[in-house]
Coordinates of C-alpha atoms in Angstrom, one line a residue:
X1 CA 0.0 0.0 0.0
X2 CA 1.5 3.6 -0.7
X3 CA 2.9 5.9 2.0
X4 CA -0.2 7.3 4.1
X5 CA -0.8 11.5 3.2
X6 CA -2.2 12.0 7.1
X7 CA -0.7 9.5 10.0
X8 CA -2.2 10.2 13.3
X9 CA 0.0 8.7 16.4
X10 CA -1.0 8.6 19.8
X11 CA -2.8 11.9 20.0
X12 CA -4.2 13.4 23.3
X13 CA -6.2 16.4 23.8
X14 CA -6.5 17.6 27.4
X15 CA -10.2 18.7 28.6
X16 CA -10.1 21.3 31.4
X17 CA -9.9 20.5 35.5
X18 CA -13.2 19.5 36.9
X19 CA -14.7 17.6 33.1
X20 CA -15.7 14.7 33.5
X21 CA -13.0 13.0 31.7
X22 CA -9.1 14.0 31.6
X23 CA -9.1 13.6 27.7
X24 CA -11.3 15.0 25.0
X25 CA -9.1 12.6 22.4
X26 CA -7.1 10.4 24.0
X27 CA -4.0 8.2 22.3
X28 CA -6.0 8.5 18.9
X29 CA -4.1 6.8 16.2
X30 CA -4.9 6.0 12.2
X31 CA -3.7 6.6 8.7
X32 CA -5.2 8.0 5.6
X33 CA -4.5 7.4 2.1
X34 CA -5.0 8.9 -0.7
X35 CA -8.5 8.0 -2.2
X36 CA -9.5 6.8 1.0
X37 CA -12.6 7.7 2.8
X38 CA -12.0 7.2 6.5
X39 CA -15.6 7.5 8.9
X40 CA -15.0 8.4 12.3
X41 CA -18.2 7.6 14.5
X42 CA -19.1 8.2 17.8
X43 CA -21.8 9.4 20.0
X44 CA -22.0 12.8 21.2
X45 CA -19.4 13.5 23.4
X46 CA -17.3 10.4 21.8
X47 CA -14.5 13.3 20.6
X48 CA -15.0 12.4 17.4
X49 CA -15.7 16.5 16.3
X50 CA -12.8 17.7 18.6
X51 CA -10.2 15.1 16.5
X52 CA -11.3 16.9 13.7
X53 CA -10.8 20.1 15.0
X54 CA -7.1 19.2 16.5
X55 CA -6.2 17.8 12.9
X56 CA -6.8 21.5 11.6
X57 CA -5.0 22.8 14.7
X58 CA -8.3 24.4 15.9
X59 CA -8.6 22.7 19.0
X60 CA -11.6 24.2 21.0
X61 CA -11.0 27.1 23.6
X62 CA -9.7 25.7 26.9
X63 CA -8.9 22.7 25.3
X64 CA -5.1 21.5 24.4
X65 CA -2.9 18.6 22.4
X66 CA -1.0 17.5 24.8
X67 CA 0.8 14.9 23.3
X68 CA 1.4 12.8 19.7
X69 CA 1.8 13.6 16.3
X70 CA -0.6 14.8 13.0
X71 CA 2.0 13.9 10.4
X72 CA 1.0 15.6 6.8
X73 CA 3.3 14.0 4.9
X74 CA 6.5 14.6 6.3
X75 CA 5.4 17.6 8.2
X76 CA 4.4 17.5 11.9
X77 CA 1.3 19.3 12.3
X78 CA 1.5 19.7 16.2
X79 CA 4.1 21.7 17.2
X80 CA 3.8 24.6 14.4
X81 CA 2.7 27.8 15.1
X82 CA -1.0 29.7 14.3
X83 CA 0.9 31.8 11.6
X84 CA 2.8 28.3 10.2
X85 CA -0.4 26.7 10.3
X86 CA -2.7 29.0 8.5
X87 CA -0.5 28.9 5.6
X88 CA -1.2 25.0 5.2
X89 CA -5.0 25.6 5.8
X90 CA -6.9 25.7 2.9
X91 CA -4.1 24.9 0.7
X92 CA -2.9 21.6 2.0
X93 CA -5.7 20.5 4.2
X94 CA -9.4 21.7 4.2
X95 CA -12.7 21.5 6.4
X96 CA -15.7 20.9 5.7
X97 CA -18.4 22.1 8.8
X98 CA -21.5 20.9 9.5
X99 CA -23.7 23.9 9.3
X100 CA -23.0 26.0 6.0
X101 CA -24.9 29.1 7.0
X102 CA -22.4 29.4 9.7
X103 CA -19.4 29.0 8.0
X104 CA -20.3 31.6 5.0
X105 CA -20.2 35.1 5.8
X106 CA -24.1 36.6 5.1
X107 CA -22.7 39.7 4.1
X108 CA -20.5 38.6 1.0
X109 CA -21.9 36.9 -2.2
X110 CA -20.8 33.4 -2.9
X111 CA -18.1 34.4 -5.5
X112 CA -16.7 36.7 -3.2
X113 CA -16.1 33.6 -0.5
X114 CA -14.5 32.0 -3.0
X115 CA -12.0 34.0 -4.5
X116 CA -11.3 34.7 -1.0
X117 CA -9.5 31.5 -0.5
X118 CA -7.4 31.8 -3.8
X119 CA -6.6 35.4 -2.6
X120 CA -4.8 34.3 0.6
X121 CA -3.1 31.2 -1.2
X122 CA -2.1 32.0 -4.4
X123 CA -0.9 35.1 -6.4
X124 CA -3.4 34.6 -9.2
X125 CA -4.5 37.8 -10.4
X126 CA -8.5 38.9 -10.2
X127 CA -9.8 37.4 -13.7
X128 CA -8.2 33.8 -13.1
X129 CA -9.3 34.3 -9.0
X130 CA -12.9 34.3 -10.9
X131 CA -12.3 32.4 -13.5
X132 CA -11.3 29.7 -11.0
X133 CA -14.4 30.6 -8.7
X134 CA -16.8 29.8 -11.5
X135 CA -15.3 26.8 -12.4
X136 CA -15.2 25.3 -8.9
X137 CA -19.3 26.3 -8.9
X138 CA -19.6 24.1 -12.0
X139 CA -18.1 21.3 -10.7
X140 CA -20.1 21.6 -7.7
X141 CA -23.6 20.5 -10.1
X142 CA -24.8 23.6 -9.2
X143 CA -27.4 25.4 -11.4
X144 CA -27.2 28.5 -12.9
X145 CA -23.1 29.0 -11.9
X146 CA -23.3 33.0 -12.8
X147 CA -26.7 33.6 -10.5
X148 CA -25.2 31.3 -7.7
X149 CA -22.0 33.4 -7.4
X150 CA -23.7 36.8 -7.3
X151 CA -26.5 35.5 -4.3
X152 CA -25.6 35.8 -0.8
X153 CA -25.9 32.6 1.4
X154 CA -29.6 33.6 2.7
X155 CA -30.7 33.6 -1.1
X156 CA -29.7 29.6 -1.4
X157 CA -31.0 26.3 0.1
X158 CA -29.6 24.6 2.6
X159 CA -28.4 22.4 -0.1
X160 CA -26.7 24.5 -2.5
X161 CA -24.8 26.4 1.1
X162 CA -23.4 23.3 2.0
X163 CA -22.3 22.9 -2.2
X164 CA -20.7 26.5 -1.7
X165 CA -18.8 25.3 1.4
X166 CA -17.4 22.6 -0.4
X167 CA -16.0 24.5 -3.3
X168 CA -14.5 26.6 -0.7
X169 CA -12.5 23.9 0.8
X170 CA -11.3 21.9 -2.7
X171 CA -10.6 25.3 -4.2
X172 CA -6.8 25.0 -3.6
X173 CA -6.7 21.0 -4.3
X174 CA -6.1 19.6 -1.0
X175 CA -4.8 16.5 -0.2
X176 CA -6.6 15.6 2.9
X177 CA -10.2 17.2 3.2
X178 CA -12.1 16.8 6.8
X179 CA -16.1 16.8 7.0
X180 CA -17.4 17.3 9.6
X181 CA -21.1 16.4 9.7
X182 CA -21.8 17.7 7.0
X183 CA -24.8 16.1 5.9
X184 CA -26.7 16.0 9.2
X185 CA -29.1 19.1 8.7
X186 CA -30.4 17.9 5.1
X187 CA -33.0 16.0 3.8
X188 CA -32.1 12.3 1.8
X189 CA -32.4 13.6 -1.5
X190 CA -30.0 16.0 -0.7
X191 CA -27.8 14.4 1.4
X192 CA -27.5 11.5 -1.7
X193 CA -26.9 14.2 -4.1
X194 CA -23.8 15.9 -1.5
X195 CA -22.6 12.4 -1.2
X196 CA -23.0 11.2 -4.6
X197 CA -21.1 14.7 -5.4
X198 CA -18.1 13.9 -2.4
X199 CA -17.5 10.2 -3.6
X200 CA -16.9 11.8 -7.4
X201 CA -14.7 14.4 -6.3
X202 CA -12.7 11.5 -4.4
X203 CA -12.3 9.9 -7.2
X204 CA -11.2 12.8 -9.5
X205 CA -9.0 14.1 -7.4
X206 CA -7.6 11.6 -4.7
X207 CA -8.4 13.7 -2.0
X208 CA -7.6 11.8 1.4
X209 CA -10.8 12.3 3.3
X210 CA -11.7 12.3 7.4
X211 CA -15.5 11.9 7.2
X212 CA -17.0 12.6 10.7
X213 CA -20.3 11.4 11.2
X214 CA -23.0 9.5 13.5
X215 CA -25.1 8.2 10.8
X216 CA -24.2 4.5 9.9
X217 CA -26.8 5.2 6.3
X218 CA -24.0 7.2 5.8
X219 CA -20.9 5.4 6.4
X220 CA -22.7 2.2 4.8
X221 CA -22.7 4.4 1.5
X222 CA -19.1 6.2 1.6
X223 CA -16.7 4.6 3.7
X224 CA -14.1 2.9 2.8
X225 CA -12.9 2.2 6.5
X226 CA -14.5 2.8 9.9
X227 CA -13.0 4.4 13.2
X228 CA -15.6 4.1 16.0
X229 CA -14.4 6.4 18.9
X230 CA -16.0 6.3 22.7
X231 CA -15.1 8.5 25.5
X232 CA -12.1 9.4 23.5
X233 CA -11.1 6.6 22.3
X234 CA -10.7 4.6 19.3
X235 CA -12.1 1.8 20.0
X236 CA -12.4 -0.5 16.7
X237 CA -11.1 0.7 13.4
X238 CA -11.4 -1.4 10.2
X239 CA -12.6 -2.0 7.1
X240 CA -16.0 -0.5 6.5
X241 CA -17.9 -3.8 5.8
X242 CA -16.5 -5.8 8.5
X243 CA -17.2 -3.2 11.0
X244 CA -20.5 -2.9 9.9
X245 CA -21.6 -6.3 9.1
X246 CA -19.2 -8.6 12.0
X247 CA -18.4 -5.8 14.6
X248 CA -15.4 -6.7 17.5
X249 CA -16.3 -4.1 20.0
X250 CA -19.0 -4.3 22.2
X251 CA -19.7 -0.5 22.0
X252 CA -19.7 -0.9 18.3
X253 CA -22.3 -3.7 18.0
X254 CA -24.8 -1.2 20.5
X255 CA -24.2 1.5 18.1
X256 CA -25.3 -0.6 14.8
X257 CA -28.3 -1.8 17.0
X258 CA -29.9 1.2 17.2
X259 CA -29.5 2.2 14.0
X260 CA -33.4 2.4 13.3
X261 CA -35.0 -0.3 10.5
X262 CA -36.4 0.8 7.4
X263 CA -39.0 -2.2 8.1
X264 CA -42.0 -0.4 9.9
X265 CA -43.3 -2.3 13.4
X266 CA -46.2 -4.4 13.0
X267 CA -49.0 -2.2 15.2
X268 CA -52.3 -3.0 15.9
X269 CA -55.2 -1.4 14.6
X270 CA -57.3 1.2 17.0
X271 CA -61.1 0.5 17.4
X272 CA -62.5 3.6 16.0
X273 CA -62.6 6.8 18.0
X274 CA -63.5 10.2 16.9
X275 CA -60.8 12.5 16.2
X276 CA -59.0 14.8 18.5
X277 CA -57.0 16.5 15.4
X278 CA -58.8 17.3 12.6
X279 CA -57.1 19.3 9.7
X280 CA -59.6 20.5 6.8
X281 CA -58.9 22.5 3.3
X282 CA -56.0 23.9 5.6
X283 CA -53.8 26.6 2.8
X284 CA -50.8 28.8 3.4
X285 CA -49.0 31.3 1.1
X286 CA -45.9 34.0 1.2
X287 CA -47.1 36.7 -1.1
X288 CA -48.2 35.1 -4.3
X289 CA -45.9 31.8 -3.4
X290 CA -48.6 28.7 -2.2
X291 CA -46.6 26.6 0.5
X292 CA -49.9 24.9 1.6
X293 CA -52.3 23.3 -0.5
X294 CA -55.6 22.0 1.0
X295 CA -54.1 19.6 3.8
X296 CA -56.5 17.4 4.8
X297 CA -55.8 15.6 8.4
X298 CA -57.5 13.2 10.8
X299 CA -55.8 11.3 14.0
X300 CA -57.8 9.8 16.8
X301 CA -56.5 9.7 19.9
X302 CA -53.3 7.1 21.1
X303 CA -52.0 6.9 17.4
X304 CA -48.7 8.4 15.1
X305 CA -48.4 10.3 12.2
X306 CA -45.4 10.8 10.3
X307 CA -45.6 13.7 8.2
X308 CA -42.3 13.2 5.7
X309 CA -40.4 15.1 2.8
X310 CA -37.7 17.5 2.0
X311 CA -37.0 20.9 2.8
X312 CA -39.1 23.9 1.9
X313 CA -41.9 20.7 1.2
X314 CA -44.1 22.5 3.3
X315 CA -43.9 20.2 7.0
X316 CA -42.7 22.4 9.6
X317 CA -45.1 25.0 8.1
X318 CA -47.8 22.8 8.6
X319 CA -46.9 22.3 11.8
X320 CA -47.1 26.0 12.9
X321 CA -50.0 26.4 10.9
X322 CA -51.7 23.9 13.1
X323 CA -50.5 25.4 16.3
X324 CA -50.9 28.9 15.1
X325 CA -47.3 29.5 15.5
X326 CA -47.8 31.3 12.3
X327 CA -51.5 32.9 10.4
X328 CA -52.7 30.3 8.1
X329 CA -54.6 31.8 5.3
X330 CA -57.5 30.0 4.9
X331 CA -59.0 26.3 6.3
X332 CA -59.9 24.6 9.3
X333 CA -57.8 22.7 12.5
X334 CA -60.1 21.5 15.0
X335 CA -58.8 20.2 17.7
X336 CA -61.1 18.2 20.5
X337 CA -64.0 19.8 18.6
X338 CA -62.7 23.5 18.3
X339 CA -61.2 25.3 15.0
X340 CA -58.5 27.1 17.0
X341 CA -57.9 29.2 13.4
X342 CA -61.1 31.0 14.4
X343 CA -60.6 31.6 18.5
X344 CA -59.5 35.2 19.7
X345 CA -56.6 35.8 20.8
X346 CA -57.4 35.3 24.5
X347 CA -59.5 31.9 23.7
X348 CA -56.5 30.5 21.8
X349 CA -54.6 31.0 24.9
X350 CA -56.8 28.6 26.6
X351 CA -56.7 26.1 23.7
X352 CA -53.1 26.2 23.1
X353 CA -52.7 24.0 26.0
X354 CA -54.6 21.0 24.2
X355 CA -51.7 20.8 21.4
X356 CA -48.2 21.7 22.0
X357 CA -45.2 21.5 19.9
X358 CA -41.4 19.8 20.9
X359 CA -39.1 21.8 18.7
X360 CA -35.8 20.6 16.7
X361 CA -33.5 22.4 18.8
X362 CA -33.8 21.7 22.6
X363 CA -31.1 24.0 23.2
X364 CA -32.3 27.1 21.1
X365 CA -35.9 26.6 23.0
X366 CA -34.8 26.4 26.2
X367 CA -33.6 29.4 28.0
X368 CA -29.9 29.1 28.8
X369 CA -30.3 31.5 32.1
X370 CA -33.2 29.6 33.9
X371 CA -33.6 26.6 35.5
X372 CA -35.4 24.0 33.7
X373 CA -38.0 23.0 36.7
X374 CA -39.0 26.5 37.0
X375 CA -39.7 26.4 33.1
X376 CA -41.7 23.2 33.2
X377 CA -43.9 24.1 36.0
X378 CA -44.8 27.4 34.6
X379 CA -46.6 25.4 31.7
X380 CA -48.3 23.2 34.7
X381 CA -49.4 26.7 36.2
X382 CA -50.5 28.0 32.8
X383 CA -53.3 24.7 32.4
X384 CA -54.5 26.0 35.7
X385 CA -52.5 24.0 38.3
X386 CA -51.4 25.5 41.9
X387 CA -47.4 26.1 42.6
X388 CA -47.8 22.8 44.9
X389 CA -49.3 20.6 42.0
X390 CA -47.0 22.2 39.3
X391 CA -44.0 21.6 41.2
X392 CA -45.1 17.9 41.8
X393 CA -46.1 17.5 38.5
X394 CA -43.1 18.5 37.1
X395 CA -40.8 16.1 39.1
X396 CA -43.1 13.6 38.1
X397 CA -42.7 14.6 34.4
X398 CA -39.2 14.5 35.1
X399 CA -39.2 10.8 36.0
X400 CA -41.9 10.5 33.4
X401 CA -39.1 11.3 30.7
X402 CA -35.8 9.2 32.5
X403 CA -34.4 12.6 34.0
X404 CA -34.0 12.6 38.2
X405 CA -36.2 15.0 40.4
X406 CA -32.9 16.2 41.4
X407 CA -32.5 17.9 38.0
X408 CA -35.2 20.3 38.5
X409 CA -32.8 23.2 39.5
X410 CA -30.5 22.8 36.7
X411 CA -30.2 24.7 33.8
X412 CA -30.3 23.6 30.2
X413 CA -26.6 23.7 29.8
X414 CA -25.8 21.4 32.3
X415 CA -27.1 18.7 30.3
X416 CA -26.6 16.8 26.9
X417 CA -28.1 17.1 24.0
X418 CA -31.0 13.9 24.4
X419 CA -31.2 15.0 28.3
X420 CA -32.6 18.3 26.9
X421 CA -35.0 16.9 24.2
X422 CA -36.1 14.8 27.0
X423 CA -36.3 18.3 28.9
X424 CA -38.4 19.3 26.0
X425 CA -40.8 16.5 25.7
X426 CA -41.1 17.3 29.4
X427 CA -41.9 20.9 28.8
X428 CA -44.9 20.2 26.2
X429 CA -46.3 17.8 28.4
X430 CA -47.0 20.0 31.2
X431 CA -50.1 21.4 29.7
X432 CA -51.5 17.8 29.3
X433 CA -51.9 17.9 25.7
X434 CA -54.3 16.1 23.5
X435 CA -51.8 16.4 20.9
X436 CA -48.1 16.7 20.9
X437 CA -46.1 18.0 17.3
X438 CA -42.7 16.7 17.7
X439 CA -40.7 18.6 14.8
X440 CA -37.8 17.1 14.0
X441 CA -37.2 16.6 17.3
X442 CA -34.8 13.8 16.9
X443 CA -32.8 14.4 13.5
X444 CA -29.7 16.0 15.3
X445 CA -29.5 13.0 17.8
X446 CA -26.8 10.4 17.5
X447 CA -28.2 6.9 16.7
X448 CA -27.9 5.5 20.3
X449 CA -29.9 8.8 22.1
X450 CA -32.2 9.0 18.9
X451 CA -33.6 5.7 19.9
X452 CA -34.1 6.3 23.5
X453 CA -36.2 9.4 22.7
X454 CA -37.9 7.4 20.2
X455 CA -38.9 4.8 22.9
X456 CA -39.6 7.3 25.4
X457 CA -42.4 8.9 22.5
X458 CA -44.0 5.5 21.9
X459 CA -44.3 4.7 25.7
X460 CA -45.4 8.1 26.4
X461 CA -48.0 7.9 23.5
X462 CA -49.5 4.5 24.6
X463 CA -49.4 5.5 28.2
X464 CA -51.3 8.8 27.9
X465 CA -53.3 8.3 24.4
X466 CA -51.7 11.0 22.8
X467 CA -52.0 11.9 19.7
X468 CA -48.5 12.7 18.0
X469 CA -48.1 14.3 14.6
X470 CA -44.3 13.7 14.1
X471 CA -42.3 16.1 11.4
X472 CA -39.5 14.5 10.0
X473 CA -36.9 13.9 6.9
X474 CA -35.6 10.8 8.1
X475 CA -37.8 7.5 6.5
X476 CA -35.9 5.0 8.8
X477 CA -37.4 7.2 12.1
X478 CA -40.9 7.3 10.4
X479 CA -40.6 3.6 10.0
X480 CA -40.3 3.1 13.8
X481 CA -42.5 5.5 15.6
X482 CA -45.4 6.2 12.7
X483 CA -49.0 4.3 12.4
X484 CA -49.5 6.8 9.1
X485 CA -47.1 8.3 7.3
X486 CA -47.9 11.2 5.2
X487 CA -45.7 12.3 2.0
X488 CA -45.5 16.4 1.3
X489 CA -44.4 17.7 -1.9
X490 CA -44.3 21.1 -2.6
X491 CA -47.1 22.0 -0.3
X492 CA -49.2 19.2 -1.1
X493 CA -50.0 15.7 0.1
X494 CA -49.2 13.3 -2.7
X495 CA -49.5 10.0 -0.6
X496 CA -50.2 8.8 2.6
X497 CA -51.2 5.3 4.1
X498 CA -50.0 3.2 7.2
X499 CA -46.4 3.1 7.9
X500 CA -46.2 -0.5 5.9
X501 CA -48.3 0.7 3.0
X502 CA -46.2 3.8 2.0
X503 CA -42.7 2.3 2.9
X504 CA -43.4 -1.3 1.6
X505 CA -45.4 -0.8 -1.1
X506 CA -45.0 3.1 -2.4
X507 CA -47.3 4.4 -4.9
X508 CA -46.3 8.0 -5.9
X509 CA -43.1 8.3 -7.5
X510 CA -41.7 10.8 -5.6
X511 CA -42.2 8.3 -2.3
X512 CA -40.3 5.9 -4.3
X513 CA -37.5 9.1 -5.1
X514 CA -37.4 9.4 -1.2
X515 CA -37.2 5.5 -0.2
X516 CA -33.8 4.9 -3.1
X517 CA -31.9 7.9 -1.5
X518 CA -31.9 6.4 2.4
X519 CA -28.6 6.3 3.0
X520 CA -27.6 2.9 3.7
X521 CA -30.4 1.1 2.1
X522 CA -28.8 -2.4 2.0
X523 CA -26.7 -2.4 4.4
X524 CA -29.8 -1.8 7.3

């Protein structure tokens, strides 16, 4: 085999006195060839993101290598100053981050980011800085290249942004290229094309890449070899399809467990009940765009629906159309009997409390300055409960959801990522809901938490009858939790059906479009 472009020996990054572990990374250890697609998966807090960061000598604040080598080549990455360093980023190896809109600077256009990096690494003059710029954009299968380079990041999907950021970090050729999630926020189709597009550059270049991720979809489709890291650690490294399919390491084989089935449950049909959300000739537009076209919805009591498809589809609208997060513009959502479209403001406040809504981002809905018992409870007093029953409601809730009673005067930074969804789920149900919208409440999970907040839903749902309409991109998460999944397209529902129905047997073509781009289709 040829000499490796990136070795990796015995690596340690120091986390601050008082963690709850002395190493971030400790002893980390691989090679990379050219050509090669290495994976690197973990669950949160595995160290898997700050290993990616140390390899670009951007270890987080307060963090520090303390020991081993990043050899690029022949050069040792470690010990070289920020002003050594920043002449080899970009140039000689290249990031990739997992959320574009944060890495592009709103207030420049997209060819202006560009020629940026050619700017700082090379002498070329303006024209072949653009030239360049507009040839990266076309490699990138990006339509319209001229219209793309004059829009500013808000002007492009989600999508195209992470296509932008991509360009950005080949533009100077490297020969190691590190992604860092960078597929997690988009929806399948997407996330095939961005990996179809990554595998092709691989191939036309021979760009040695460090692929971090925690979706094994993914890492079934890409990888050529697997590094599964725990607590730090590297724990089992091989070839991708043994690791996969015959995994060593205990921690490995409870992370390819709960990778969620594309094969729905078998669930048992209801008796009929009258139901507690109905959704009628429901429409939406922005200005003269329609993003909502006659929904029509029905779920009794105790039962799931899924309601699936890509961005800008029209879900999460939905979903605050039905809550009245936003003003539909025409149609009905009756819920327990009332059209909540047509209460007052002061009778909606009332109502609200019979459907509430578990957001994507537990963090960015929580507030980082109070205490999270304090914040449950007040939805408890809100439904009309006393300070007494709230508070004891929410420790029950607390339970309820697998957190302690103890954690009722922390605040929402003093726990991870699935403690705070669970913090969320908590939250909604403090109102005693008839009907809980979970939106995308799980997609930025690892697989490991994902599936305990998946369990938690479906106890939680047969336990108290809920009825939960669940927003999601993810098919293999619809499989598990859904008795009816619903497809969106462009504002409009083009096929629904139980869970087994629509995933087993799809009708519409573009439910068949959605099932082929699942990431790791045969392997799971």
């Amino acid at each position: 085999m040829s000499k490796p472009i990136l070795s990796v020996r015995n690596l340690s990054v120091s986390l601050p006195k008082g963690a709850d572990r002395p190493y971030a990374v400790h002893n980390a250890g691989f090679d990379l060839h050219a050509g090669e697609i290495l994976c690197i998966v973990g669950e949160s807090g595995s160290g898997k993101s700050v290993l990616s960061s140390a390899l670009m000598g951007a270890a987080p604040e307060g963090l520090a290598v303390t020991g081993g080598q990043v050899l690029l080549g022949e050069t040792d990455l470690v010990p070289l100053r920020e002003s050594q360093f920043r002449a080899i980023r970009g140039r000689d190896i290249a990031m990739i981050f997992q959320e574009p809109m944060a890495s592009l600077n709103p207030a420049l256009t997209v060819a202006a980011q560009i020629e940026e990096v050619f700017e700082l690494h090379s002498d070329f003059d303006a024209a072949e800085r653009a030239r360049r710029a507009r040839a990266l954009v076309e490699s990138m299968r990006l339509p319209n290249p001229d219209r793309i380079l004059k829009s500013y990041p808000h002007q492009l999907s989600g999508g195209q942004c992470q296509r932008v950021v991509i360009a950005m970090a080949l533009a100077m050729n490297p020969s190691v290229l590190i992604a860092d999630e960078p597929t997690t926020a988009l929806d399948v189709t997407t996330q095939a094309q961005v990996l179809k597009l990554v595998g092709e550059l691989r191939d036309l270049h021979g760009h040695g890449i460090v692929f971090i991720t925690h979706d094994f979809g993914v890492v079934a489709d890409i990888a050529d070899r697997v590094a599964v890291m725990r607590h730090g650690e590297i724990v089992e490294i091989g070839d991708a399809k043994q690791v996969l399919t015959a995994p060593r390491h205990d921690y490995t084989k409870a992370l390819i467990a709960a990778v969620p089935s594309l094969t729905p449950h078998d669930r048992p049909v209801p008796a009929d009940a009258a139901p507690v959300l109905t959704v009628q000739h429901l429409h939406h537009a922005y200005g003269s765009v329609s993003v909502l076209k006659d929904i029509e919805l029905s779920l009794p009591p105790g039962r799931v629906v899924s309601i699936v498809g890509e961005s800008g589809c029209g879900k999460s609208t939905l979903a605050k159309a039905m809550i009245r997060l936003i003003e539909a513009k025409g149609g009905r959502v009756e819920v327990a009997g009332t059209d909540i479209l047509g209460l007052s403001s002061s009778d909606l406040r009332s109502k609200r409390r019979s459907i509430q809504m578990i957001f994507q981002d537990p963090f960015g809905s929580l507030n980082p300055r109070r205490r999270i018992g304090p914040m449950i409870a007040r939805g408890a007093r809100l439904a009309g409960a006393s300070a007494s029953e709230a508070r004891s409601r929410t420790e029950n809730l607390l339970e309820m959801v697998g957190l302690q009673k103890s954690a009722y005067w922390r605040k929402p930074g003093a726990f991870s990522g699935g403690q705070r969804q669970r913090v969320g789920v908590a939250r909604a149900l403090a109102m005693q809901p008839d009907v809980l919208i979970a939106d995308e409440s799980v997609s930025a999970l690892d697989v490991s938490v994902q599936a305990q907040v998946l369990d938690l839903l479906r106890d939680l749902q047969q336990r108290l009858n809920l009825a939960i309409v669940f927003i999601t991109h993810d098919l293999r998460v619809a499989a598990q939790i859904s008795d009816e999944i619903v497809v969106m397209q462009k504002g409009e529902i083009v096929e629904r059906g139980t869970a087994a129905q629509v995933l087993g047997a799809p009708q519409h073509p573009y439910t068949k479009t959605l099932l082929d781009a699942a990431p790791g289709r045969g392997t799971f």
